[in-house]
Coordinates of C-alpha atoms in Angstrom, one line a residue:
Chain A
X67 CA -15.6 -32.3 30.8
X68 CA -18.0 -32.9 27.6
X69 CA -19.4 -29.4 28.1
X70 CA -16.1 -27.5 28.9
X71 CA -14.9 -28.6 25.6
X72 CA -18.0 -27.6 24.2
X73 CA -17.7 -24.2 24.7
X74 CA -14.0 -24.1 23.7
X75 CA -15.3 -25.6 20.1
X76 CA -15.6 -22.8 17.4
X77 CA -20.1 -22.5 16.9
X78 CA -20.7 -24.1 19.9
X79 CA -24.3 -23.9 20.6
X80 CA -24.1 -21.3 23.7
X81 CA -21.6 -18.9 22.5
X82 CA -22.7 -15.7 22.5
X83 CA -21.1 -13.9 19.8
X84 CA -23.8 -13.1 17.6
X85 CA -24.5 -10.9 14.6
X86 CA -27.9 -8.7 13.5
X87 CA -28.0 -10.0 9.8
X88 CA -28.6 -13.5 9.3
X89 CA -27.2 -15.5 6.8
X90 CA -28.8 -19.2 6.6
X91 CA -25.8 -20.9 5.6
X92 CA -23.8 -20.1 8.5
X93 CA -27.3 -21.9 10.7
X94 CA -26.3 -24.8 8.7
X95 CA -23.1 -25.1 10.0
X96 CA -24.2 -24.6 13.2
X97 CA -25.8 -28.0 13.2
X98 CA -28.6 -30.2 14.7
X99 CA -28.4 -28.1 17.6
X100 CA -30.0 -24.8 16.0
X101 CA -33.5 -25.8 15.4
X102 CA -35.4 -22.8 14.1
X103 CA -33.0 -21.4 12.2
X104 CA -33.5 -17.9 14.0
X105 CA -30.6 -18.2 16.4
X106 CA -27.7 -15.3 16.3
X107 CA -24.8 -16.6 14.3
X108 CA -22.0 -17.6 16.4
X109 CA -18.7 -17.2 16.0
X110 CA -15.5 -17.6 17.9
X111 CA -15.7 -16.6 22.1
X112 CA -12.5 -18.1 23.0
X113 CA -9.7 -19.6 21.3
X114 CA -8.4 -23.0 21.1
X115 CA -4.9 -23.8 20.2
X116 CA -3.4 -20.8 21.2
X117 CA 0.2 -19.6 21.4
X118 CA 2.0 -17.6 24.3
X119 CA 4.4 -14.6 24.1
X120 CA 6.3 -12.8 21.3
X121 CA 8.6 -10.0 22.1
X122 CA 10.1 -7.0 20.2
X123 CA 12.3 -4.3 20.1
X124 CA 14.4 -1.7 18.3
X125 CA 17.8 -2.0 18.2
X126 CA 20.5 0.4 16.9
X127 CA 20.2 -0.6 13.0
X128 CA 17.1 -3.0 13.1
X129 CA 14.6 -4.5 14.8
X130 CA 14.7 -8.3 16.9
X131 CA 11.7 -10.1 17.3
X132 CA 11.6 -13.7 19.9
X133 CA 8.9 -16.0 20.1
X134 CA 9.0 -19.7 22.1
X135 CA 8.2 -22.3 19.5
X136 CA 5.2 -23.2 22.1
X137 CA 1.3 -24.2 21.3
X138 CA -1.3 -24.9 24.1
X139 CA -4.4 -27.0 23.3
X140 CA -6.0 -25.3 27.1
X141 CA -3.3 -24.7 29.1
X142 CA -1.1 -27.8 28.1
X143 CA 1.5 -27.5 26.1
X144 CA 0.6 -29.8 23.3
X145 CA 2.8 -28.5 20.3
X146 CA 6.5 -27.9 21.0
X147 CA 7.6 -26.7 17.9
X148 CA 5.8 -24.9 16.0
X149 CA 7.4 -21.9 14.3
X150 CA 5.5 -18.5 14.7
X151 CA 6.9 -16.3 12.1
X152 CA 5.8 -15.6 9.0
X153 CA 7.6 -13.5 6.5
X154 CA 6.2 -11.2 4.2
X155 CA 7.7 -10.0 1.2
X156 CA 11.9 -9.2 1.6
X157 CA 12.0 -7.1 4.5
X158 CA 8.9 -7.5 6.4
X159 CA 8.3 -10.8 9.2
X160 CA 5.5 -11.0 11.3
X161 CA 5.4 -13.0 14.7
X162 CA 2.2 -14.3 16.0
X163 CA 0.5 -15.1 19.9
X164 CA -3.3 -16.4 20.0
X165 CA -5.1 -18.5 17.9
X166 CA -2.5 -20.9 16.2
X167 CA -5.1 -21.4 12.8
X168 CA -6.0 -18.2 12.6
X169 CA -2.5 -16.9 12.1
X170 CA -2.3 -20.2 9.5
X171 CA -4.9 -18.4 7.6
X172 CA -3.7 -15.0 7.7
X173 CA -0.1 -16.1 7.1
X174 CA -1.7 -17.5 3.7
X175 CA -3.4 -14.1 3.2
X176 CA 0.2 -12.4 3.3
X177 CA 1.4 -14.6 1.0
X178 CA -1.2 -14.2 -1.4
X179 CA -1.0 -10.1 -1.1
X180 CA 2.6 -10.4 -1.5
X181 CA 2.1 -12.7 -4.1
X182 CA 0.0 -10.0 -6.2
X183 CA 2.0 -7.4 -5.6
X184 CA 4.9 -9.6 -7.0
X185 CA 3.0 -10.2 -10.2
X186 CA 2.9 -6.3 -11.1
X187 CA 6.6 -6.2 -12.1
X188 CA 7.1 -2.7 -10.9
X189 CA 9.9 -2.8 -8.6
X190 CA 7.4 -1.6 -6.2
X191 CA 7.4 -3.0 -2.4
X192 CA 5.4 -3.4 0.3
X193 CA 7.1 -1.3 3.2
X194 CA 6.2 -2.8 6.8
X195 CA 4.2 -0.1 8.2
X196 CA 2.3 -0.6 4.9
X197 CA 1.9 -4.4 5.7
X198 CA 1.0 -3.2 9.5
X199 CA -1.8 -1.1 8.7
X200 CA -3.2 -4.0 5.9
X201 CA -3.0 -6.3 8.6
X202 CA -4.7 -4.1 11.0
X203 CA -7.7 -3.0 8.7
X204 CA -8.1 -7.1 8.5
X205 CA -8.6 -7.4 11.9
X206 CA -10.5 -3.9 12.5
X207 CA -13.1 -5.1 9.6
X208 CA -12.9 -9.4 11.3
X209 CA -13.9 -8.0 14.8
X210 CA -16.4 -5.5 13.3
X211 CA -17.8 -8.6 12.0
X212 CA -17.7 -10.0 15.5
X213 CA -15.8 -12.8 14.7
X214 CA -12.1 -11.6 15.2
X215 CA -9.0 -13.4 14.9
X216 CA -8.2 -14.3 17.5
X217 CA -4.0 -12.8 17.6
X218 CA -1.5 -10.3 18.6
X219 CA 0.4 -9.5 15.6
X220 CA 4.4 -8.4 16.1
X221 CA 5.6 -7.1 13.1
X222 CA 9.4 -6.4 12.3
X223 CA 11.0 -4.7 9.1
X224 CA 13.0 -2.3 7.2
X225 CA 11.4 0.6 6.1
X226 CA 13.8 1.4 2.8
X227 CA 12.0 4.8 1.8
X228 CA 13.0 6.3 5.2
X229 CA 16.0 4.0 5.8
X230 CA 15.1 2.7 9.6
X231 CA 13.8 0.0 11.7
X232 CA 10.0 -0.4 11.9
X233 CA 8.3 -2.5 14.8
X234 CA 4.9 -2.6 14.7
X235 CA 1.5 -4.1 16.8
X236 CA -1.9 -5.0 16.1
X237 CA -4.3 -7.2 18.2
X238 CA -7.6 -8.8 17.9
X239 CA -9.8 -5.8 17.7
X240 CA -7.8 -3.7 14.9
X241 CA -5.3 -1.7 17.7
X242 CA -2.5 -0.7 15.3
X243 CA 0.7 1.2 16.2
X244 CA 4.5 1.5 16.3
X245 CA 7.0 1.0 19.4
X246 CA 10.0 1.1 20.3
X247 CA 9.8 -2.6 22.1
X248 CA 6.7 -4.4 22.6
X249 CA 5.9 -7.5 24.1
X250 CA 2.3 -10.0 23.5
X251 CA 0.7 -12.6 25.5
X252 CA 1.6 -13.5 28.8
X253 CA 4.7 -11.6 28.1
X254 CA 3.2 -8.0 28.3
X255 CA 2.9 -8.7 32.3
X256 CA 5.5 -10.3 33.1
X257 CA 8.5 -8.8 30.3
X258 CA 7.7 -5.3 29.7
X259 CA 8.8 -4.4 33.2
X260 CA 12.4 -5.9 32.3
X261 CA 12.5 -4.4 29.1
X262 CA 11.5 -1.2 30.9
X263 CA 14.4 -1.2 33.0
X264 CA 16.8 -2.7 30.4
X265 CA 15.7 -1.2 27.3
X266 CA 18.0 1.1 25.8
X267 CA 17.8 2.1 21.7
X268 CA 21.2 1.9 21.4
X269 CA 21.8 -1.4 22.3
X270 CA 23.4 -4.2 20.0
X271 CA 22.0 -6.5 18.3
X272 CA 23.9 -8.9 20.4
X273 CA 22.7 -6.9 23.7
X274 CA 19.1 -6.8 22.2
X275 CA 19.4 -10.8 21.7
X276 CA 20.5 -11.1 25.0
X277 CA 17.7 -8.8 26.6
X278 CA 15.1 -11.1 25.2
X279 CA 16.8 -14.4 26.0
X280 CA 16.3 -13.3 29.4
X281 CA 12.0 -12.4 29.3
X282 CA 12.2 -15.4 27.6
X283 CA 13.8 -17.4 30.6
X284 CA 11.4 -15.3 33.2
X285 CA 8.2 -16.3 30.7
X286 CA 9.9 -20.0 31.4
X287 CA 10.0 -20.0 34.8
X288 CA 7.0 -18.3 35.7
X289 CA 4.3 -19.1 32.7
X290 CA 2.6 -23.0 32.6
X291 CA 2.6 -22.1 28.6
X292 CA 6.1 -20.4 27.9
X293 CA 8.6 -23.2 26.6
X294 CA 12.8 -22.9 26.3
X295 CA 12.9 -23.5 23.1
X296 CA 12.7 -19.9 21.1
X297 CA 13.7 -18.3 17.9
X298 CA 14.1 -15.1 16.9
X299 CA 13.9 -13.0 13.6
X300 CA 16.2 -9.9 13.0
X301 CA 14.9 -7.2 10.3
X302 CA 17.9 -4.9 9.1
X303 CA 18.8 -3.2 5.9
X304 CA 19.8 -6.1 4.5
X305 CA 16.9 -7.9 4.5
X306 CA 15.3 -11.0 7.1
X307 CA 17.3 -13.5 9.0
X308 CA 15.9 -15.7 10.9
X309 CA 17.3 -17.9 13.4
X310 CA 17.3 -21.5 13.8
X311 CA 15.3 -22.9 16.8
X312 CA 17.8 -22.8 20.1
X313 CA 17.3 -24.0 23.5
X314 CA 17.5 -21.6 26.7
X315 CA 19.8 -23.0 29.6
X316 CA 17.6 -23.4 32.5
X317 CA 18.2 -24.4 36.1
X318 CA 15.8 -26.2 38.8
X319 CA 18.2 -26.8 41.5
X320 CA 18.1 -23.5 43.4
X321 CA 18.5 -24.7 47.3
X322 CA 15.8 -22.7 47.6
X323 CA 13.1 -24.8 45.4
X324 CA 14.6 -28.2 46.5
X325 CA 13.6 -28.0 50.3
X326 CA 9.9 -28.5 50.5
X327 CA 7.7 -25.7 52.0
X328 CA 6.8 -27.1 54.9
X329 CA 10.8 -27.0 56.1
X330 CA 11.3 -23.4 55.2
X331 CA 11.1 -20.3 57.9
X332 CA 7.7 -18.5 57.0
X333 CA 9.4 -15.5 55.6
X334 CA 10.7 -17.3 52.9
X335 CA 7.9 -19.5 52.0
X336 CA 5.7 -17.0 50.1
X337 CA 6.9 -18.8 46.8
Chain B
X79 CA -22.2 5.5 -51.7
X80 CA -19.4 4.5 -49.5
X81 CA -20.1 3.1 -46.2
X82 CA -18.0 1.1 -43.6
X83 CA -19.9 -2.0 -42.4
X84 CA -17.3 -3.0 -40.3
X85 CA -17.4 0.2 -37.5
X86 CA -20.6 0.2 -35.5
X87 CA -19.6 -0.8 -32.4
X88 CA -16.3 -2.2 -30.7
X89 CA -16.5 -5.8 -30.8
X90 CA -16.7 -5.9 -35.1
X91 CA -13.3 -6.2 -36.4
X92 CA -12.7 -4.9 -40.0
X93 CA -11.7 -7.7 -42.6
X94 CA -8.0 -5.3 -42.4
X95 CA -7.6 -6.6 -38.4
X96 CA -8.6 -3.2 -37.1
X97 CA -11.4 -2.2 -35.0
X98 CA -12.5 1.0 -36.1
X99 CA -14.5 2.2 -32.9
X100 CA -11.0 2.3 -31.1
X101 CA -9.6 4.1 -34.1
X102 CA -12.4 6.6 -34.2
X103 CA -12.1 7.3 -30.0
X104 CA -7.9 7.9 -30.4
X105 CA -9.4 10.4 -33.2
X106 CA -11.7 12.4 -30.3
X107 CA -8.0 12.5 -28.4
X108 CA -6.6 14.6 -30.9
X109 CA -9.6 17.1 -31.0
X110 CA -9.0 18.3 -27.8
X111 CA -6.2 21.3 -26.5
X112 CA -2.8 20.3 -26.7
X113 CA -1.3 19.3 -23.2
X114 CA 2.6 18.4 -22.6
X115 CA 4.0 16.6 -19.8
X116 CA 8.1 16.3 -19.1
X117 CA 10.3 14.7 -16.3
X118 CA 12.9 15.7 -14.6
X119 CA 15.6 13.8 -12.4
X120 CA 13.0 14.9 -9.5
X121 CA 9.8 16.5 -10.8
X122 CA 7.1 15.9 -13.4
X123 CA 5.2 19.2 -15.0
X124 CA 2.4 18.8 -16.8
X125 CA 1.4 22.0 -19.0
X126 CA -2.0 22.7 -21.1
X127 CA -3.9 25.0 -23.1
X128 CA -7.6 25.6 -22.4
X129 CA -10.2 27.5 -24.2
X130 CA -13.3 29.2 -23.5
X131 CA -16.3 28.4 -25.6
X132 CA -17.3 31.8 -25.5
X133 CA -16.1 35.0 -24.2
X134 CA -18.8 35.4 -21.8
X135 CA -17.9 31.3 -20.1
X136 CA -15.0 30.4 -18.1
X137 CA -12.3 28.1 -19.2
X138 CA -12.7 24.8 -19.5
X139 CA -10.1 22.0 -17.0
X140 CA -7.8 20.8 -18.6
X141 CA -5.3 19.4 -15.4
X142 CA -7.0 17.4 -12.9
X143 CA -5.5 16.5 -9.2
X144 CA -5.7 12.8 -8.3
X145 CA -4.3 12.6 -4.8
X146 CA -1.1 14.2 -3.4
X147 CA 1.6 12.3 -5.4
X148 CA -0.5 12.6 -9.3
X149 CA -2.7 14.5 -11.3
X150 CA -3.3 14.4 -15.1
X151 CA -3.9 16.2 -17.7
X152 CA -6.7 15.3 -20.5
X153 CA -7.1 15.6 -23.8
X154 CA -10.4 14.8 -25.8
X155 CA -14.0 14.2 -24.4
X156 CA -13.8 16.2 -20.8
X157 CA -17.1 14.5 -19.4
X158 CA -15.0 10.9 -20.1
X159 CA -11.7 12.8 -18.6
X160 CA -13.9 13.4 -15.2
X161 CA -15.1 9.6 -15.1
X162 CA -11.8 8.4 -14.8
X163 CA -10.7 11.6 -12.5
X164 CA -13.3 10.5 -10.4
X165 CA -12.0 6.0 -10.8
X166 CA -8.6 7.5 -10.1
X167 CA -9.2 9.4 -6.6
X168 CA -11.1 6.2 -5.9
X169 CA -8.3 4.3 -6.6
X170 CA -5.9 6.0 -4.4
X171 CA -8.6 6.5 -1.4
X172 CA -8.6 2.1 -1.7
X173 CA -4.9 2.1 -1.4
X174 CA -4.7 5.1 1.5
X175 CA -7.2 2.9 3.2
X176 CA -5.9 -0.4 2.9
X177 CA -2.3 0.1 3.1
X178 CA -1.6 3.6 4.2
X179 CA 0.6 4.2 1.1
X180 CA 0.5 6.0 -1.8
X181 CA -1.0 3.9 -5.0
X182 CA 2.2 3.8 -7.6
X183 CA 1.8 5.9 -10.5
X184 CA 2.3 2.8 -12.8
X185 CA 0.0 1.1 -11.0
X186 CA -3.1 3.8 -10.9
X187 CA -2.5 3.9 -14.8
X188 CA -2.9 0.1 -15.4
X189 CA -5.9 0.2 -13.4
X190 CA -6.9 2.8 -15.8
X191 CA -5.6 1.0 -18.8
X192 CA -7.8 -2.1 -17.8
X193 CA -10.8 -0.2 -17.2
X194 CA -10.2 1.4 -20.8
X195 CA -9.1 -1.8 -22.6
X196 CA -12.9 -3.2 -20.8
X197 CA -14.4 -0.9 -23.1
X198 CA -13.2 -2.1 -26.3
X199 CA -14.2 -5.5 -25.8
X200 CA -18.3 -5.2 -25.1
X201 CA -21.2 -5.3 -27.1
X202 CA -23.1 -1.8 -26.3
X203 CA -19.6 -0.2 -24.6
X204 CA -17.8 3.1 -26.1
X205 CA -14.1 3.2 -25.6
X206 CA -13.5 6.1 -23.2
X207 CA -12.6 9.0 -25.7
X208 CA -9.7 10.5 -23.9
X209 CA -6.2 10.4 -23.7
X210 CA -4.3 11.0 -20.5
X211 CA -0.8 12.6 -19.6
X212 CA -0.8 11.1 -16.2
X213 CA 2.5 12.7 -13.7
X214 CA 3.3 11.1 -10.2
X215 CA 5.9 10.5 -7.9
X216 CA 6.3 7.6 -6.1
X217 CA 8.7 5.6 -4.3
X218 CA 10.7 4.6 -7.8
X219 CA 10.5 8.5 -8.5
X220 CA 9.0 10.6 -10.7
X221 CA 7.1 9.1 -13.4
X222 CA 4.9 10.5 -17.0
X223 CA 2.6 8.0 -18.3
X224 CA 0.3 8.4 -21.2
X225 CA -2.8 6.6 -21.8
X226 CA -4.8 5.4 -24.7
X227 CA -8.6 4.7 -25.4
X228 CA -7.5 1.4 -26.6
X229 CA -5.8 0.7 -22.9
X230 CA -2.3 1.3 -24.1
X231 CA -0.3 2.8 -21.9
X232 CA 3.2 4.5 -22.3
X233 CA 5.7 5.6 -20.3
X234 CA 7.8 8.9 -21.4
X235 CA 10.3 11.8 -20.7
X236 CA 8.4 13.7 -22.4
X237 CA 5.1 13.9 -24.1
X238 CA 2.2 16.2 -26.0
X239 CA -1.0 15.5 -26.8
X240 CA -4.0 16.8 -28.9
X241 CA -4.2 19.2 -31.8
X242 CA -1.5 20.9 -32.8
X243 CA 0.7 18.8 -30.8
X244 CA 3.5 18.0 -33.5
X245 CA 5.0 21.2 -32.6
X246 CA 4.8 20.6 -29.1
X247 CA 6.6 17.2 -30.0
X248 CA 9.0 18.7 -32.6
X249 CA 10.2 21.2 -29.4
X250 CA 10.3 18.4 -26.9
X251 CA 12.2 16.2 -29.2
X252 CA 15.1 18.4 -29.7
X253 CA 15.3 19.2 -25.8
X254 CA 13.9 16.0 -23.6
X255 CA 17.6 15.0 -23.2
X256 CA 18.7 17.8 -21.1
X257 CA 15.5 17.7 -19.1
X258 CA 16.9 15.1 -16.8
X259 CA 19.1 17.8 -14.8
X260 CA 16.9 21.0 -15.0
X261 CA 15.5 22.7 -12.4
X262 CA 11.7 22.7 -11.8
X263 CA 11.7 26.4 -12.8
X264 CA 13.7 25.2 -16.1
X265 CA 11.3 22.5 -16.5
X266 CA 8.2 24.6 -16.3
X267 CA 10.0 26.8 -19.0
X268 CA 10.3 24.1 -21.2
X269 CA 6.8 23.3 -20.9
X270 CA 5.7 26.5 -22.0
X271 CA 7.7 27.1 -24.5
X272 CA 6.2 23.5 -26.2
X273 CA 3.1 24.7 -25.3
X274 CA 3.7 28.5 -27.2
X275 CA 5.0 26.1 -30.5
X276 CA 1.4 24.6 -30.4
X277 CA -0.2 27.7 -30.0
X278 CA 1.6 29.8 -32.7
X279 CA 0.2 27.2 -35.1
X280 CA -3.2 28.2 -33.9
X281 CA -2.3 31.9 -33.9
X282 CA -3.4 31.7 -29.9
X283 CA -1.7 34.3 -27.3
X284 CA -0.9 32.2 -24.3
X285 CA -1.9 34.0 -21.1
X286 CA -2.0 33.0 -17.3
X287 CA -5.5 32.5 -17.9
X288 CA -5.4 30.5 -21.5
X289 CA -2.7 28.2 -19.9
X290 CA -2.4 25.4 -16.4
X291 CA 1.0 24.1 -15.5
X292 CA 1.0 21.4 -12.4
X293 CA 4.1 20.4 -10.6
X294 CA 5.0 17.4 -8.9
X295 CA 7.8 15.6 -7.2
X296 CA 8.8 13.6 -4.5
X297 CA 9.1 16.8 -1.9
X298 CA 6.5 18.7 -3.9
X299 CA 2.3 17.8 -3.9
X300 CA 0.8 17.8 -7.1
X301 CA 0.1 21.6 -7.5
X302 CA -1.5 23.5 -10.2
X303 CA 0.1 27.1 -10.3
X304 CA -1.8 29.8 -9.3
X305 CA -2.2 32.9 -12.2
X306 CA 0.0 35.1 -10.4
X307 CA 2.7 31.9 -10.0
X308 CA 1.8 31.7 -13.4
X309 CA 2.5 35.0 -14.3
X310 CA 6.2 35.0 -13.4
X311 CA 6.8 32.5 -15.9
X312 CA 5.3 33.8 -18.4
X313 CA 7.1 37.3 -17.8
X314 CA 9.9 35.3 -18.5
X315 CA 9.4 34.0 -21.2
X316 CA 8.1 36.8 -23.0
X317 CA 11.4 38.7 -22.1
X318 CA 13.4 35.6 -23.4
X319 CA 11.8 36.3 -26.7
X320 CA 12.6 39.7 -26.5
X321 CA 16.0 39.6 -25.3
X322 CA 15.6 36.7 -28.8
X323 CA 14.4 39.2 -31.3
X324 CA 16.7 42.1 -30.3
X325 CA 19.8 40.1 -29.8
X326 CA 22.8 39.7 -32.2
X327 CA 22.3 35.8 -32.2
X328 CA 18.9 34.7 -31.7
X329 CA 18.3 32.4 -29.3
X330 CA 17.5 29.2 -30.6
X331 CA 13.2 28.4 -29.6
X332 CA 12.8 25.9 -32.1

């Protein structure tokens, strides 16, 4: 037990992430453990507090991101609602899965940038692709480093110079590109398939809403991390909206799941 | 004999509240060829006047291409005109990198006004001795900056610099309010015709090769004309001053 949550601990002594120029305050903060002060650095090998799916897509006059409100210490659900979106500027929101702090941290970073370009007075705007490829030089240049963060970014906006719907990825080792629906996490297994069948990029923003709410009940059903509770963000001309936190309607008492196992005909047991 | 104690170096002021080092460096601005600059409802053209210092050498650069969406056009110390041609392209490469967007003009020239303004504030530092018409189009339209050794920056319709320029001024003053509808071929007219006031003073022909003009615009990169581009316009214009001189009413070019 002592030394599984030792390696789950950021510069635990026997990670192996390591890097070719040493720097002897980062041995410091290693601790007693590094003796000679010639050890690798280490950095992050796996993450900690981590959060599960966010899913995407385009709709006919904007873009619809979901997330659950979900964060796993391991694989228990230890915080139930915490809210993954961060936005950016007035027509840009960014949805998170993976390492819960680092997207504190980088949610702060965006803030900052939009801060500064604020301060400039120009009427001048960040568009979302433009956030998307800041966003993904951050993490190109952080895993480069070998010490990524540790996140799957899902970005959602307005782009006002050409007048439509951006949605946008980026992930832990700098992947950056646009989509017409993408999903993170857990979710790229189990919801793309749906969204493949369902997906159309005419739907409604009410149809679109719909679409997720049901990934979002599969993720549920299916995934020891996914939780009902979700909220969504919608990015349209007008600007950011996003939702308050709502609860999915489940339902345990298929006939099916109540009889035990051992009382069902083999063919139907596989579950 | 006189002598001025008070301008050896940038950070003495005078006893008057000037700093005469600045003063000298907007001086160096108006020693150079004159350059105009004028906006349109879509475009920016930037126009100059080079020389060749001597028969036998080429002509020197006057306009100067930043990135796709600006350029400039200097007037004063060319070797300072280059440094910042050179911070400028780096500026826009930072921006193209980081944020796959195009810097905003107003932006790129307050970069350029802080690196100036550095300049007049150390011990051992020259202000840059160059003045800048600086054209771009970005996503708040076309803009025409110009910039100041001091740091100053201004933002104009229209605009000359360098010697001779009153006459460039004079022409643009009577005219920069119909520039907003013009076309780009209008607006290229305009510019040489301010540019022709400035060199009648000097008794200068202006040629394709004695003469840059650089368009830009949202739909249009920064692009200095070619000679023979060139040439069209100027075929025009000399048949506008001939159609001027042989007319009943003379067209008015003032």
């Amino acid at each position: 037990m002592e030394d599984c949550l030792r390696l789950r601990g950021r510069r635990a002594p026997d990670n192996y992430g390591y890097s070719y120029h040493g720097d002897y305050n980062q041995h410091v903060l290693c601790g007693s453990a590094v003796s000679s002060g010639q050890e690798p650095i280490k950095h992050t090998t796996r993450p900690i507090t981590t959060s599960s799916t966010v899913i995407g897509l385009k709709f006919n006059g904007g873009t619809i991101v979901m997330s659950d409100t979900g964060v796993c210490y391991g694989n228990m659900l230890r915080f139930k609602s915490c809210e993954r979106f961060c936005q950016v500027g007035d027509r840009t929101v960014v949805a998170a899965s993976g390492e819960y702090s680092d997207f504190q941290y980088l949610t702060r970073d965006l803030k900052e940038m939009d801060t500064r370009d604020w301060v400039q007075e120009d009427g001048c705007s960040r568009e979302p692709s433009s956030i998307a490829a800041y966003l993904g030089r951050t993490f190109y240049g952080q895993r480069s480093r070998l010490d990524p963060y540790w996140n799957q970014m899902i970005m959602a906006g307005w782009q006002k110079t050409s007048n439509e719907p951006y949605l946008g990825y980026i992930d832990l080792y700098g992947t950056t590109f646009p989509e017409d629906y993408i999903a993170s996490g857990f979710g790229s297994y189990l919801a793309i398939p749906l969204l493949r069948k369902e997906y159309r990029p005419d739907m409604t923003e009410d149809e679109a809403k719909a679409l997720l709410q049901k990934c979002f009940m599969a993720l549920f059903y299916r995934d020891c991390t996914g939780l009902s509770t979700v909220q969504y963000a919608v990015a349209t001309s007008a600007g950011i909206r996003l939702s308050d936190v709502s609860t999915l309607t489940h339902k345990w008492d298929y006939k099916l799941w109540l009889t035990p196992t051992s009382q069902l005909p083999v063919s139907a047991s596989s579950w | 004999m006189y002598r001025n104690l008070y301008d050896t170096d940038p950070t003495t002021w005078s006893p008057q509240g000037r700093i005469h080092q600045i003063e000298y460096a907007m001086e160096a601005v108006k020693q150079g060829t004159c350059v105009v600059g004028l906006r349109s409802k879509t475009h920016v053209v930037l126009g100059a006047l080079k020389k060749a210092q001597t028969q036998m050498s080429s002509h020197q650069q006057k306009l100067y291409k930043v990135d796709d969406h600006v350029g400039f056009a200097a007037s004063g110390l060319t070797a300072d005109a280059r440094v910042l041609a050179s911070y400028m392209r780096t500026q826009c490469q930072q921006e193209k990198y980081e944020f796959d967007e195009a810097l905003p003009v107003g932006r790129l020239v307050a970069d350029v006004g802080d690196r100036s303004q550095a300049n007049t504030q150390r011990m051992g530092k020259r202000p840059y001795g160059v003045g800048l018409l600086v054209a771009g189009s970005d996503m708040t339209g076309p803009h025409l900056f110009e910039t100041c050794p001091s740091g100053n920056y201004f933002e104009y319709e229209a605009m000359a610099l360098g010697s001779r320029c009153q006459s460039a001024k004079t022409y643009l003053e009577k005219h920069f309010k119909t520039f907003k509808e013009v076309s780009v071929d209008d607006l290229i007219m305009h510019a040489l015709k301010a540019l022709k006031k400035a060199s009648e003073t000097a008794d200068d022909e202006i040629t394709a090769e004695s003469v840059d003009i650089a368009i830009v615009g949202a739909e249009q990169k920064f692009k200095i004309l070619s000679n023979e581009e060139l040439q069209v316009y100027l075929d025009r214009l000399a048949s506008e001053v001939t159609a001027a001189e042989g007319g009943e009413a003379p067209m008015d070019t003032t």
